[in-house]
mmCIF file of C-alpha atoms and ligand atoms in Angstrom:
data_model
loop_
_atom_site.group_PDB
_atom_site.id
_atom_site.type_symbol
_atom_site.label_atom_id
_atom_site.label_comp_id
_atom_site.label_asym_id
_atom_site.label_seq_id
_atom_site.Cartn_x
_atom_site.Cartn_y
_atom_site.Cartn_z
ATOM 1 C CA MET B 1 -59.507 -2.485 -39.896
ATOM 2 C CA MET B 2 -59.542 -5.947 -38.386
ATOM 3 C CA LEU B 3 -62.152 -6.568 -35.733
ATOM 4 C CA THR B 4 -60.684 -8.560 -32.849
ATOM 5 C CA PHE B 5 -61.729 -9.957 -29.473
ATOM 6 C CA ARG B 6 -59.691 -10.489 -26.335
ATOM 7 C CA TRP B 7 -59.245 -14.082 -25.231
ATOM 8 C CA PHE B 8 -57.541 -14.974 -21.947
ATOM 9 C CA GLY B 9 -56.105 -18.254 -23.203
ATOM 10 C CA PRO B 10 -57.199 -21.808 -22.421
ATOM 11 C CA ALA B 11 -58.364 -20.780 -18.934
ATOM 12 C CA ASP B 12 -60.858 -18.302 -20.412
ATOM 13 C CA PRO B 13 -64.427 -19.577 -19.880
ATOM 14 C CA ILE B 14 -65.274 -18.080 -23.278
ATOM 15 C CA PRO B 15 -64.163 -20.563 -25.943
ATOM 16 C CA LEU B 16 -62.622 -19.476 -29.221
ATOM 17 C CA ALA B 17 -65.524 -21.176 -30.961
ATOM 18 C CA HIS B 18 -67.911 -18.628 -29.430
ATOM 19 C CA ILE B 19 -65.673 -15.745 -30.424
ATOM 20 C CA ARG B 20 -65.691 -16.991 -33.982
ATOM 21 C CA GLN B 21 -69.472 -16.774 -34.042
ATOM 22 C CA ILE B 22 -69.434 -12.999 -33.577
ATOM 23 C CA PRO B 23 -69.941 -11.577 -37.073
ATOM 24 C CA GLY B 24 -66.969 -9.648 -38.364
ATOM 25 C CA VAL B 25 -64.506 -10.796 -35.703
ATOM 26 C CA ALA B 26 -61.449 -12.203 -37.471
ATOM 27 C CA GLY B 27 -58.665 -11.780 -34.946
ATOM 28 C CA VAL B 28 -57.820 -12.662 -31.381
ATOM 29 C CA VAL B 29 -55.999 -10.599 -28.794
ATOM 30 C CA SER B 30 -54.200 -12.807 -26.308
ATOM 31 C CA ALA B 31 -51.049 -13.499 -24.330
ATOM 32 C CA LEU B 32 -49.059 -16.203 -22.575
ATOM 33 C CA TYR B 33 -50.524 -15.917 -19.123
ATOM 34 C CA ASP B 34 -48.302 -18.478 -17.463
ATOM 35 C CA VAL B 35 -44.968 -16.737 -18.054
ATOM 36 C CA PRO B 36 -43.789 -14.836 -14.956
ATOM 37 C CA VAL B 37 -43.356 -11.074 -15.358
ATOM 38 C CA GLY B 38 -39.773 -10.402 -16.449
ATOM 39 C CA ALA B 39 -39.110 -13.808 -18.029
ATOM 40 C CA ALA B 40 -38.598 -14.169 -21.786
ATOM 41 C CA TRP B 41 -41.432 -15.641 -23.838
ATOM 42 C CA SER B 42 -40.531 -18.675 -25.884
ATOM 43 C CA ARG B 43 -41.135 -19.092 -29.554
ATOM 44 C CA ASP B 44 -42.704 -22.462 -28.825
ATOM 45 C CA GLY B 45 -45.208 -21.035 -26.376
ATOM 46 C CA LEU B 46 -46.254 -18.360 -28.833
ATOM 47 C CA GLY B 47 -46.321 -20.863 -31.656
ATOM 48 C CA ARG B 48 -48.743 -23.034 -29.666
ATOM 49 C CA LEU B 49 -50.943 -20.029 -28.971
ATOM 50 C CA ARG B 50 -50.956 -19.129 -32.630
ATOM 51 C CA ALA B 51 -51.783 -22.696 -33.665
ATOM 52 C CA GLN B 52 -54.643 -22.845 -31.180
ATOM 53 C CA VAL B 53 -56.121 -19.584 -32.439
ATOM 54 C CA GLU B 54 -55.712 -20.546 -36.073
ATOM 55 C CA GLY B 55 -57.191 -23.967 -35.372
ATOM 56 C CA ALA B 56 -60.377 -22.147 -34.369
ATOM 57 C CA GLY B 57 -60.449 -20.289 -37.676
ATOM 58 C CA LEU B 58 -59.166 -16.998 -36.271
ATOM 59 C CA ARG B 59 -55.889 -15.075 -36.458
ATOM 60 C CA LEU B 60 -53.574 -14.084 -33.657
ATOM 61 C CA ALA B 61 -53.563 -10.329 -34.266
ATOM 62 C CA VAL B 62 -52.350 -8.770 -31.034
ATOM 63 C CA VAL B 63 -50.302 -9.752 -28.017
ATOM 64 C CA GLU B 64 -51.769 -7.936 -25.023
ATOM 65 C CA SER B 65 -49.644 -7.705 -22.926
ATOM 66 C CA ILE B 66 -46.086 -8.560 -22.261
ATOM 67 C CA PRO B 67 -46.005 -6.869 -18.854
ATOM 68 C CA VAL B 68 -43.081 -4.539 -18.191
ATOM 69 C CA HIS B 69 -41.250 -5.488 -14.990
ATOM 70 C CA GLU B 70 -41.390 -2.890 -12.208
ATOM 71 C CA ASP B 71 -37.571 -2.728 -12.105
ATOM 72 C CA ILE B 72 -37.626 -1.340 -15.649
ATOM 73 C CA LYS B 73 -40.196 1.299 -14.695
ATOM 74 C CA LEU B 74 -38.198 2.108 -11.571
ATOM 75 C CA GLY B 75 -34.909 2.272 -13.498
ATOM 76 C CA ARG B 76 -33.266 -0.174 -11.099
ATOM 77 C CA PRO B 77 -29.826 -1.653 -11.861
ATOM 78 C CA GLY B 78 -31.225 -5.017 -12.960
ATOM 79 C CA ARG B 79 -33.246 -3.449 -15.743
ATOM 80 C CA ASP B 80 -30.832 -4.241 -18.591
ATOM 81 C CA ARG B 81 -31.223 -7.979 -18.133
ATOM 82 C CA LEU B 82 -35.003 -7.590 -17.967
ATOM 83 C CA ILE B 83 -35.008 -5.445 -21.096
ATOM 84 C CA ASP B 84 -32.977 -8.161 -22.835
ATOM 85 C CA HIS B 85 -35.697 -10.631 -21.882
ATOM 86 C CA TYR B 86 -38.316 -8.261 -23.221
ATOM 87 C CA CYS B 87 -36.411 -8.021 -26.502
ATOM 88 C CA GLU B 88 -36.247 -11.822 -26.664
ATOM 89 C CA SER B 89 -40.020 -11.959 -26.308
ATOM 90 C CA VAL B 90 -40.430 -9.392 -29.066
ATOM 91 C CA CYS B 91 -38.147 -11.449 -31.320
ATOM 92 C CA ALA B 92 -40.167 -14.554 -30.540
ATOM 93 C CA MET B 93 -43.274 -12.658 -31.621
ATOM 94 C CA GLY B 94 -41.624 -11.804 -34.912
ATOM 95 C CA GLU B 95 -40.504 -15.376 -35.389
ATOM 96 C CA VAL B 96 -43.944 -16.929 -35.006
ATOM 97 C CA GLY B 97 -44.479 -15.427 -38.410
ATOM 98 C CA VAL B 98 -47.608 -13.356 -38.090
ATOM 99 C CA PRO B 99 -47.589 -9.591 -38.207
ATOM 100 C CA VAL B 100 -48.426 -8.707 -34.672
ATOM 101 C CA VAL B 101 -49.049 -5.700 -32.538
ATOM 102 C CA LEU B 102 -47.771 -5.649 -28.971
ATOM 103 C CA CYS B 103 -49.948 -3.748 -26.533
ATOM 104 C CA TYR B 104 -48.146 -2.928 -23.273
ATOM 105 C CA ASN B 105 -48.368 -0.303 -20.589
ATOM 106 C CA PHE B 106 -46.046 1.699 -18.377
ATOM 107 C CA MET B 107 -48.266 2.260 -15.345
ATOM 108 C CA PRO B 108 -46.404 1.955 -12.038
ATOM 109 C CA VAL B 109 -47.472 -1.009 -9.858
ATOM 110 C CA PHE B 110 -51.102 -1.120 -10.916
ATOM 111 C CA ASP B 111 -52.597 -1.671 -14.332
ATOM 112 C CA TRP B 112 -56.136 -0.394 -14.876
ATOM 113 C CA MET B 113 -57.963 0.524 -11.716
ATOM 114 C CA ARG B 114 -61.606 0.627 -10.685
ATOM 115 C CA THR B 115 -63.183 1.123 -7.307
ATOM 116 C CA ASP B 116 -66.417 -0.739 -8.037
ATOM 117 C CA LEU B 117 -66.540 -3.870 -10.174
ATOM 118 C CA ALA B 118 -70.308 -4.173 -10.224
ATOM 119 C CA ARG B 119 -72.010 -0.777 -10.256
ATOM 120 C CA ARG B 120 -75.706 -1.327 -10.903
ATOM 121 C CA LEU B 121 -76.934 0.724 -13.877
ATOM 122 C CA PRO B 122 -80.587 1.776 -14.302
ATOM 123 C CA ASP B 123 -81.184 -1.023 -16.838
ATOM 124 C CA GLY B 124 -80.259 -3.661 -14.240
ATOM 125 C CA SER B 125 -76.864 -4.496 -15.740
ATOM 126 C CA THR B 126 -73.616 -3.957 -13.843
ATOM 127 C CA ALA B 127 -70.549 -2.080 -14.985
ATOM 128 C CA LEU B 128 -67.102 -1.105 -13.782
ATOM 129 C CA ALA B 129 -66.848 2.247 -12.022
ATOM 130 C CA TYR B 130 -64.172 4.536 -10.615
ATOM 131 C CA ASP B 131 -64.455 7.192 -7.941
ATOM 132 C CA ASP B 132 -61.395 9.051 -6.682
ATOM 133 C CA GLY B 133 -62.965 9.403 -3.222
ATOM 134 C CA ALA B 134 -63.497 5.648 -2.981
ATOM 135 C CA LEU B 135 -59.912 5.076 -4.134
ATOM 136 C CA ALA B 136 -58.656 7.027 -1.149
ATOM 137 C CA ALA B 137 -60.489 4.574 1.110
ATOM 138 C CA ILE B 138 -58.750 1.478 -0.313
ATOM 139 C CA ASP B 139 -56.486 -0.060 2.290
ATOM 140 C CA LEU B 140 -53.243 -1.035 0.582
ATOM 141 C CA SER B 141 -51.754 -2.347 3.797
ATOM 142 C CA ARG B 142 -53.490 -5.643 2.992
ATOM 143 C CA GLY B 143 -51.804 -6.052 -0.411
ATOM 144 C CA THR B 144 -53.499 -5.976 -3.776
ATOM 145 C CA GLY B 145 -56.316 -8.352 -2.835
ATOM 146 C CA ASP B 146 -58.632 -8.971 -5.737
ATOM 147 C CA LEU B 147 -58.667 -5.595 -7.427
ATOM 148 C CA PRO B 148 -58.870 -5.893 -11.215
ATOM 149 C CA GLY B 149 -56.538 -6.240 -14.093
ATOM 150 C CA TRP B 150 -53.121 -6.799 -12.644
ATOM 151 C CA ALA B 151 -50.433 -9.004 -14.044
ATOM 152 C CA THR B 152 -49.072 -9.458 -10.535
ATOM 153 C CA ALA B 153 -50.723 -9.740 -7.146
ATOM 154 C CA TYR B 154 -48.658 -8.397 -4.266
ATOM 155 C CA SER B 155 -48.638 -9.299 -0.614
ATOM 156 C CA ALA B 156 -48.811 -6.453 1.901
ATOM 157 C CA GLY B 157 -45.020 -6.519 2.387
ATOM 158 C CA GLU B 158 -44.182 -6.592 -1.314
ATOM 159 C CA LEU B 159 -46.607 -3.820 -2.077
ATOM 160 C CA GLY B 160 -45.263 -1.634 0.720
ATOM 161 C CA ALA B 161 -41.698 -2.043 -0.538
ATOM 162 C CA LEU B 162 -42.701 -1.283 -4.099
ATOM 163 C CA LEU B 163 -44.644 1.834 -3.163
ATOM 164 C CA ALA B 164 -41.651 3.007 -1.116
ATOM 165 C CA ALA B 165 -39.325 2.478 -4.101
ATOM 166 C CA TYR B 166 -41.548 4.699 -6.233
ATOM 167 C CA ARG B 167 -41.129 7.624 -3.817
ATOM 168 C CA ASN B 168 -37.987 8.491 -5.824
ATOM 169 C CA VAL B 169 -39.700 8.251 -9.179
ATOM 170 C CA ASP B 170 -41.658 11.299 -10.219
ATOM 171 C CA ALA B 171 -43.310 11.774 -13.616
ATOM 172 C CA GLU B 172 -40.132 13.040 -15.297
ATOM 173 C CA ARG B 173 -38.084 10.129 -13.979
ATOM 174 C CA LEU B 174 -40.740 7.751 -15.257
ATOM 175 C CA TRP B 175 -40.505 9.374 -18.703
ATOM 176 C CA GLU B 176 -36.730 8.869 -18.610
ATOM 177 C CA ASN B 177 -37.173 5.226 -17.715
ATOM 178 C CA LEU B 178 -39.726 4.791 -20.485
ATOM 179 C CA ALA B 179 -37.334 6.395 -22.986
ATOM 180 C CA TYR B 180 -34.511 4.106 -21.821
ATOM 181 C CA PHE B 181 -36.768 1.097 -22.353
ATOM 182 C CA LEU B 182 -38.004 2.192 -25.785
ATOM 183 C CA GLU B 183 -34.539 3.123 -27.057
ATOM 184 C CA ARG B 184 -33.589 -0.506 -26.568
ATOM 185 C CA VAL B 185 -36.801 -2.279 -27.515
ATOM 186 C CA VAL B 186 -38.033 -0.280 -30.520
ATOM 187 C CA PRO B 187 -35.067 -1.127 -32.827
ATOM 188 C CA VAL B 188 -35.565 -4.802 -31.991
ATOM 189 C CA ALA B 189 -39.289 -4.543 -32.694
ATOM 190 C CA GLU B 190 -38.587 -2.796 -35.972
ATOM 191 C CA ARG B 191 -36.343 -5.638 -37.111
ATOM 192 C CA ALA B 192 -38.790 -8.269 -35.868
ATOM 193 C CA GLY B 193 -41.751 -6.718 -37.699
ATOM 194 C CA VAL B 194 -43.596 -6.076 -34.434
ATOM 195 C CA ARG B 195 -45.448 -2.826 -33.768
ATOM 196 C CA LEU B 196 -45.408 -1.555 -30.204
ATOM 197 C CA ALA B 197 -48.619 0.055 -29.010
ATOM 198 C CA ILE B 198 -48.517 1.590 -25.556
ATOM 199 C CA HIS B 199 -51.802 1.498 -23.679
ATOM 200 C CA PRO B 200 -52.740 4.814 -22.067
ATOM 201 C CA ASP B 201 -52.974 4.981 -18.306
ATOM 202 C CA ASP B 202 -56.356 4.028 -16.948
ATOM 203 C CA PRO B 203 -57.580 6.156 -15.317
ATOM 204 C CA PRO B 204 -55.425 8.897 -16.827
ATOM 205 C CA TRP B 205 -54.253 10.540 -13.613
ATOM 206 C CA PRO B 206 -51.952 9.625 -10.695
ATOM 207 C CA ILE B 207 -53.333 7.115 -8.195
ATOM 208 C CA PHE B 208 -52.042 6.332 -4.700
ATOM 209 C CA GLY B 209 -49.424 9.043 -5.208
ATOM 210 C CA LEU B 210 -47.873 7.122 -8.115
ATOM 211 C CA PRO B 211 -47.144 9.036 -11.309
ATOM 212 C CA ARG B 212 -49.122 8.254 -14.441
ATOM 213 C CA ILE B 213 -47.825 9.826 -17.609
ATOM 214 C CA VAL B 214 -49.661 8.496 -20.671
ATOM 215 C CA THR B 215 -52.812 10.495 -20.189
ATOM 216 C CA ASN B 216 -53.497 12.953 -23.017
ATOM 217 C CA ALA B 217 -52.605 14.146 -26.518
ATOM 218 C CA ALA B 218 -49.387 15.876 -25.458
ATOM 219 C CA ALA B 219 -48.211 12.718 -23.695
ATOM 220 C CA LEU B 220 -49.002 10.472 -26.656
ATOM 221 C CA GLU B 221 -47.115 12.799 -28.976
ATOM 222 C CA ARG B 222 -44.185 12.928 -26.581
ATOM 223 C CA LEU B 223 -44.225 9.128 -26.437
ATOM 224 C CA VAL B 224 -44.023 8.616 -30.178
ATOM 225 C CA GLY B 225 -41.260 11.232 -30.321
ATOM 226 C CA LEU B 226 -39.113 9.383 -27.759
ATOM 227 C CA VAL B 227 -37.991 7.024 -30.488
ATOM 228 C CA ASP B 228 -39.075 8.208 -33.885
ATOM 229 C CA SER B 229 -39.926 4.937 -35.570
ATOM 230 C CA PRO B 230 -43.130 3.577 -37.061
ATOM 231 C CA ALA B 231 -42.695 0.637 -34.671
ATOM 232 C CA ASN B 232 -43.209 2.986 -31.719
ATOM 233 C CA GLY B 233 -46.936 3.575 -31.583
ATOM 234 C CA VAL B 234 -49.991 3.646 -29.370
ATOM 235 C CA THR B 235 -53.164 1.811 -28.488
ATOM 236 C CA LEU B 236 -55.948 4.327 -28.811
ATOM 237 C CA CYS B 237 -58.126 3.413 -25.834
ATOM 238 C CA THR B 238 -61.285 5.507 -25.946
ATOM 239 C CA GLY B 239 -62.323 4.520 -22.435
ATOM 240 C CA SER B 240 -59.039 5.355 -20.740
ATOM 241 C CA LEU B 241 -58.490 8.658 -22.511
ATOM 242 C CA GLY B 242 -62.219 9.423 -22.477
ATOM 243 C CA ALA B 243 -62.307 9.563 -18.673
ATOM 244 C CA LEU B 244 -60.795 13.055 -18.973
ATOM 245 C CA PRO B 245 -63.477 15.205 -20.589
ATOM 246 C CA GLU B 246 -60.882 17.628 -22.003
ATOM 247 C CA ASN B 247 -59.359 14.851 -24.135
ATOM 248 C CA ASP B 248 -60.535 15.390 -27.708
ATOM 249 C CA LEU B 249 -60.356 11.835 -29.058
ATOM 250 C CA PRO B 250 -61.078 12.473 -32.769
ATOM 251 C CA ALA B 251 -58.424 15.230 -32.749
ATOM 252 C CA MET B 252 -55.903 12.819 -31.200
ATOM 253 C CA VAL B 253 -56.695 10.257 -33.875
ATOM 254 C CA ARG B 254 -56.182 12.812 -36.627
ATOM 255 C CA ARG B 255 -52.800 13.961 -35.229
ATOM 256 C CA LEU B 256 -51.324 10.543 -34.473
ATOM 257 C CA GLY B 257 -52.920 9.036 -37.537
ATOM 258 C CA ALA B 258 -51.291 11.558 -39.836
ATOM 259 C CA MET B 259 -47.772 10.593 -38.728
ATOM 260 C CA ALA B 260 -45.670 8.238 -40.811
ATOM 261 C CA GLY B 261 -46.205 4.622 -39.818
ATOM 262 C CA GLY B 262 -48.549 2.950 -42.253
ATOM 263 C CA GLY B 263 -52.368 2.993 -42.297
ATOM 264 C CA GLY B 264 -53.333 4.844 -39.144
ATOM 265 C CA GLY B 265 -49.901 6.406 -38.598
ATOM 266 C CA ARG B 266 -48.778 5.664 -35.079
ATOM 267 C CA ILE B 267 -52.119 4.223 -33.995
ATOM 268 C CA HIS B 268 -51.471 0.493 -34.172
ATOM 269 C CA PHE B 269 -54.430 -0.787 -32.169
ATOM 270 C CA THR B 270 -57.778 0.528 -30.949
ATOM 271 C CA HIS B 271 -59.671 -0.292 -27.758
ATOM 272 C CA CYS B 272 -63.228 0.940 -28.013
ATOM 273 C CA ARG B 273 -65.432 1.366 -24.990
ATOM 274 C CA ASN B 274 -67.540 4.117 -23.553
ATOM 275 C CA VAL B 275 -67.549 5.873 -20.202
ATOM 276 C CA LEU B 276 -69.812 8.382 -18.518
ATOM 277 C CA VAL B 277 -68.049 10.988 -16.417
ATOM 278 C CA THR B 278 -70.303 11.819 -13.478
ATOM 279 C CA GLY B 279 -68.023 14.055 -11.410
ATOM 280 C CA ASP B 280 -64.441 15.086 -10.865
ATOM 281 C CA ARG B 281 -62.342 11.972 -11.479
ATOM 282 C CA THR B 282 -65.462 9.872 -11.213
ATOM 283 C CA PHE B 283 -66.946 7.778 -13.990
ATOM 284 C CA HIS B 284 -68.582 4.503 -14.834
ATOM 285 C CA GLU B 285 -68.485 2.396 -17.949
ATOM 286 C CA THR B 286 -71.511 2.200 -20.252
ATOM 287 C CA PRO B 287 -72.622 0.262 -23.317
ATOM 288 C CA HIS B 288 -70.471 1.072 -26.352
ATOM 289 C CA PRO B 289 -72.809 3.307 -28.432
ATOM 290 C CA SER B 290 -72.174 7.058 -28.566
ATOM 291 C CA ALA B 291 -75.599 7.786 -27.098
ATOM 292 C CA CYS B 292 -74.791 5.858 -23.904
ATOM 293 C CA GLY B 293 -71.663 7.642 -22.689
ATOM 294 C CA GLY B 294 -69.364 10.576 -23.183
ATOM 295 C CA VAL B 295 -67.318 9.107 -26.038
ATOM 296 C CA ASP B 296 -68.615 9.926 -29.491
ATOM 297 C CA MET B 297 -67.716 6.563 -30.993
ATOM 298 C CA LEU B 298 -68.995 7.485 -34.439
ATOM 299 C CA GLU B 299 -66.666 10.497 -34.581
ATOM 300 C CA VAL B 300 -63.709 8.465 -33.301
ATOM 301 C CA LEU B 301 -64.290 5.835 -35.974
ATOM 302 C CA ARG B 302 -64.836 8.490 -38.615
ATOM 303 C CA ALA B 303 -61.433 9.959 -37.741
ATOM 304 C CA LEU B 304 -59.888 6.466 -37.849
ATOM 305 C CA ARG B 305 -61.434 5.905 -41.254
ATOM 306 C CA ASP B 306 -60.117 9.261 -42.475
ATOM 307 C CA VAL B 307 -56.523 8.491 -41.417
ATOM 308 C CA GLY B 308 -56.678 5.092 -43.111
ATOM 309 C CA PHE B 309 -56.563 3.033 -39.910
ATOM 310 C CA ALA B 310 -55.898 -0.550 -40.972
ATOM 311 C CA GLY B 311 -54.962 -2.192 -37.666
ATOM 312 C CA PRO B 312 -56.812 -4.338 -35.157
ATOM 313 C CA MET B 313 -59.691 -2.934 -33.126
ATOM 314 C CA ARG B 314 -61.472 -4.569 -30.231
ATOM 315 C CA SER B 315 -64.539 -3.847 -28.204
ATOM 316 C CA ASP B 316 -63.292 -3.284 -24.690
ATOM 317 C CA HIS B 317 -64.905 -3.795 -21.294
ATOM 318 C CA GLY B 318 -68.522 -4.766 -21.408
ATOM 319 C CA ARG B 319 -71.223 -4.699 -18.756
ATOM 320 C CA MET B 320 -72.512 -7.882 -17.213
ATOM 321 C CA ILE B 321 -75.894 -8.535 -18.819
ATOM 322 C CA TRP B 322 -78.392 -11.379 -19.191
ATOM 323 C CA GLY B 323 -77.255 -13.018 -15.985
ATOM 324 C CA GLU B 324 -73.684 -13.574 -17.124
ATOM 325 C CA THR B 325 -71.039 -13.814 -14.437
ATOM 326 C CA GLY B 326 -67.274 -13.997 -14.698
ATOM 327 C CA ARG B 327 -64.262 -11.757 -15.123
ATOM 328 C CA PRO B 328 -65.440 -8.166 -14.557
ATOM 329 C CA GLY B 329 -65.472 -6.253 -17.838
ATOM 330 C CA TYR B 330 -64.726 -9.343 -19.878
ATOM 331 C CA GLY B 331 -67.943 -11.261 -20.282
ATOM 332 C CA LEU B 332 -69.034 -12.433 -23.717
ATOM 333 C CA HIS B 333 -72.426 -10.833 -24.263
ATOM 334 C CA ASP B 334 -71.871 -7.116 -23.950
ATOM 335 C CA ARG B 335 -68.472 -7.192 -25.624
ATOM 336 C CA ALA B 336 -70.090 -9.077 -28.512
ATOM 337 C CA LEU B 337 -72.792 -6.415 -28.730
ATOM 338 C CA GLY B 338 -70.021 -3.811 -28.723
ATOM 339 C CA ALA B 339 -68.207 -5.625 -31.505
ATOM 340 C CA MET B 340 -71.395 -5.703 -33.592
ATOM 341 C CA TYR B 341 -71.882 -1.990 -33.033
ATOM 342 C CA LEU B 342 -68.309 -1.218 -34.113
ATOM 343 C CA TYR B 343 -68.678 -3.480 -37.133
ATOM 344 C CA GLY B 344 -71.841 -1.676 -38.151
ATOM 345 C CA LEU B 345 -70.354 1.768 -37.700
ATOM 346 C CA TRP B 346 -67.310 0.791 -39.726
ATOM 347 C CA GLU B 347 -69.409 -0.685 -42.505
ATOM 348 C CA GLY B 348 -71.453 2.496 -42.653
ATOM 349 C CA LEU B 349 -68.342 4.653 -42.739
ATOM 350 C CA THR B 350 -66.386 2.658 -45.267
ATOM 351 C CA GLY B 351 -69.212 1.504 -47.526
HETATM 352 C C1 DNO S 401 -57.884 -3.494 -19.415
HETATM 353 C C2 DNO S 401 -56.829 -3.548 -20.433
HETATM 354 C C3 DNO S 401 -55.462 -3.287 -19.855
HETATM 355 C C4 DNO S 401 -54.402 -3.532 -20.886
HETATM 356 C C5 DNO S 401 -53.022 -3.264 -20.388
HETATM 357 C C6 DNO S 401 -52.050 -3.315 -21.513
HETATM 358 O O1 DNO S 401 -58.918 -4.019 -19.580
HETATM 359 O O2 DNO S 401 -57.106 -2.678 -21.447
HETATM 360 O O3 DNO S 401 -55.277 -4.122 -18.766
HETATM 361 O O4 DNO S 401 -54.443 -4.862 -21.291
HETATM 362 O O5 DNO S 401 -52.931 -2.045 -19.764
HETATM 363 O O6 DNO S 401 -50.790 -3.494 -20.998
#
């Protein structure tokens, strides 16, 4: 297992030098944030990113994400050209010469979604929270505003048109469009030495009437079966999948991990964070340890150890603690504490 840390490129207020000071962290998870969605990534751009990361004594381990253009998810006529661009980006990843994992998602319109970016926890820290009732009160007629996590911000008009286009795309159509995409991209990834790792939908249920399909064990198994190649794998995100209490995370790890695909089977990347479910489709994020939330992190890591997981792992969303401000979920302090916790668990499990 390689412990990694997400870095949002040169604009990230957290310097690589600070990331390097977290014991055990050897790899960086990053992306080219200035390339518009749908355009091909250049080898030069990725090469510069790699050089920057390596110059700080770290390795570029994961590209998270190359966003998938909405026209691909919608199955619109222009998708072939966009898929070609995607394949070019994947080739560029292969050509920069480091074995890399590509984390991407197939969530319509919105990436991860929260309804409260600063829920105050009893210890005085703040954390990200989601409440289905509060979601219903969000006024999309004003565009995407400053909700979290999105590769693209949409004006009111753009968002309205996009939501209207999705009225013809139900869950099965979205699966078809995902299969169409993977049938074309996976062979390219295989040749390029890149491992695709889809990120589960977060939260793992439909929002704003839009389908969300990568939500549970059956969906992850269907996904890897769409194109049966070791290059077609998943990001095991404990926080996303853990928001549904019926999701048995260690069991998922054991099933996907037992499939052919190298150490860890089809699990190519792990996002570890913890959530506490407090009601129906209502949860907030917590510190990483098992005792703090509903995810039994020790059992998840034990299962990963048992299936020989050898890929990158990162601590995911942290709380804001010790007065830190900045990008919700992506401060330094609590993610560093999470990384230390994961490092310690792994050391205990692997001796
Ligand atoms: C949230 C992240 C996601 C993830 C994308 C991958 O914090 O885990 O935004 O990067 O879904 O495409």
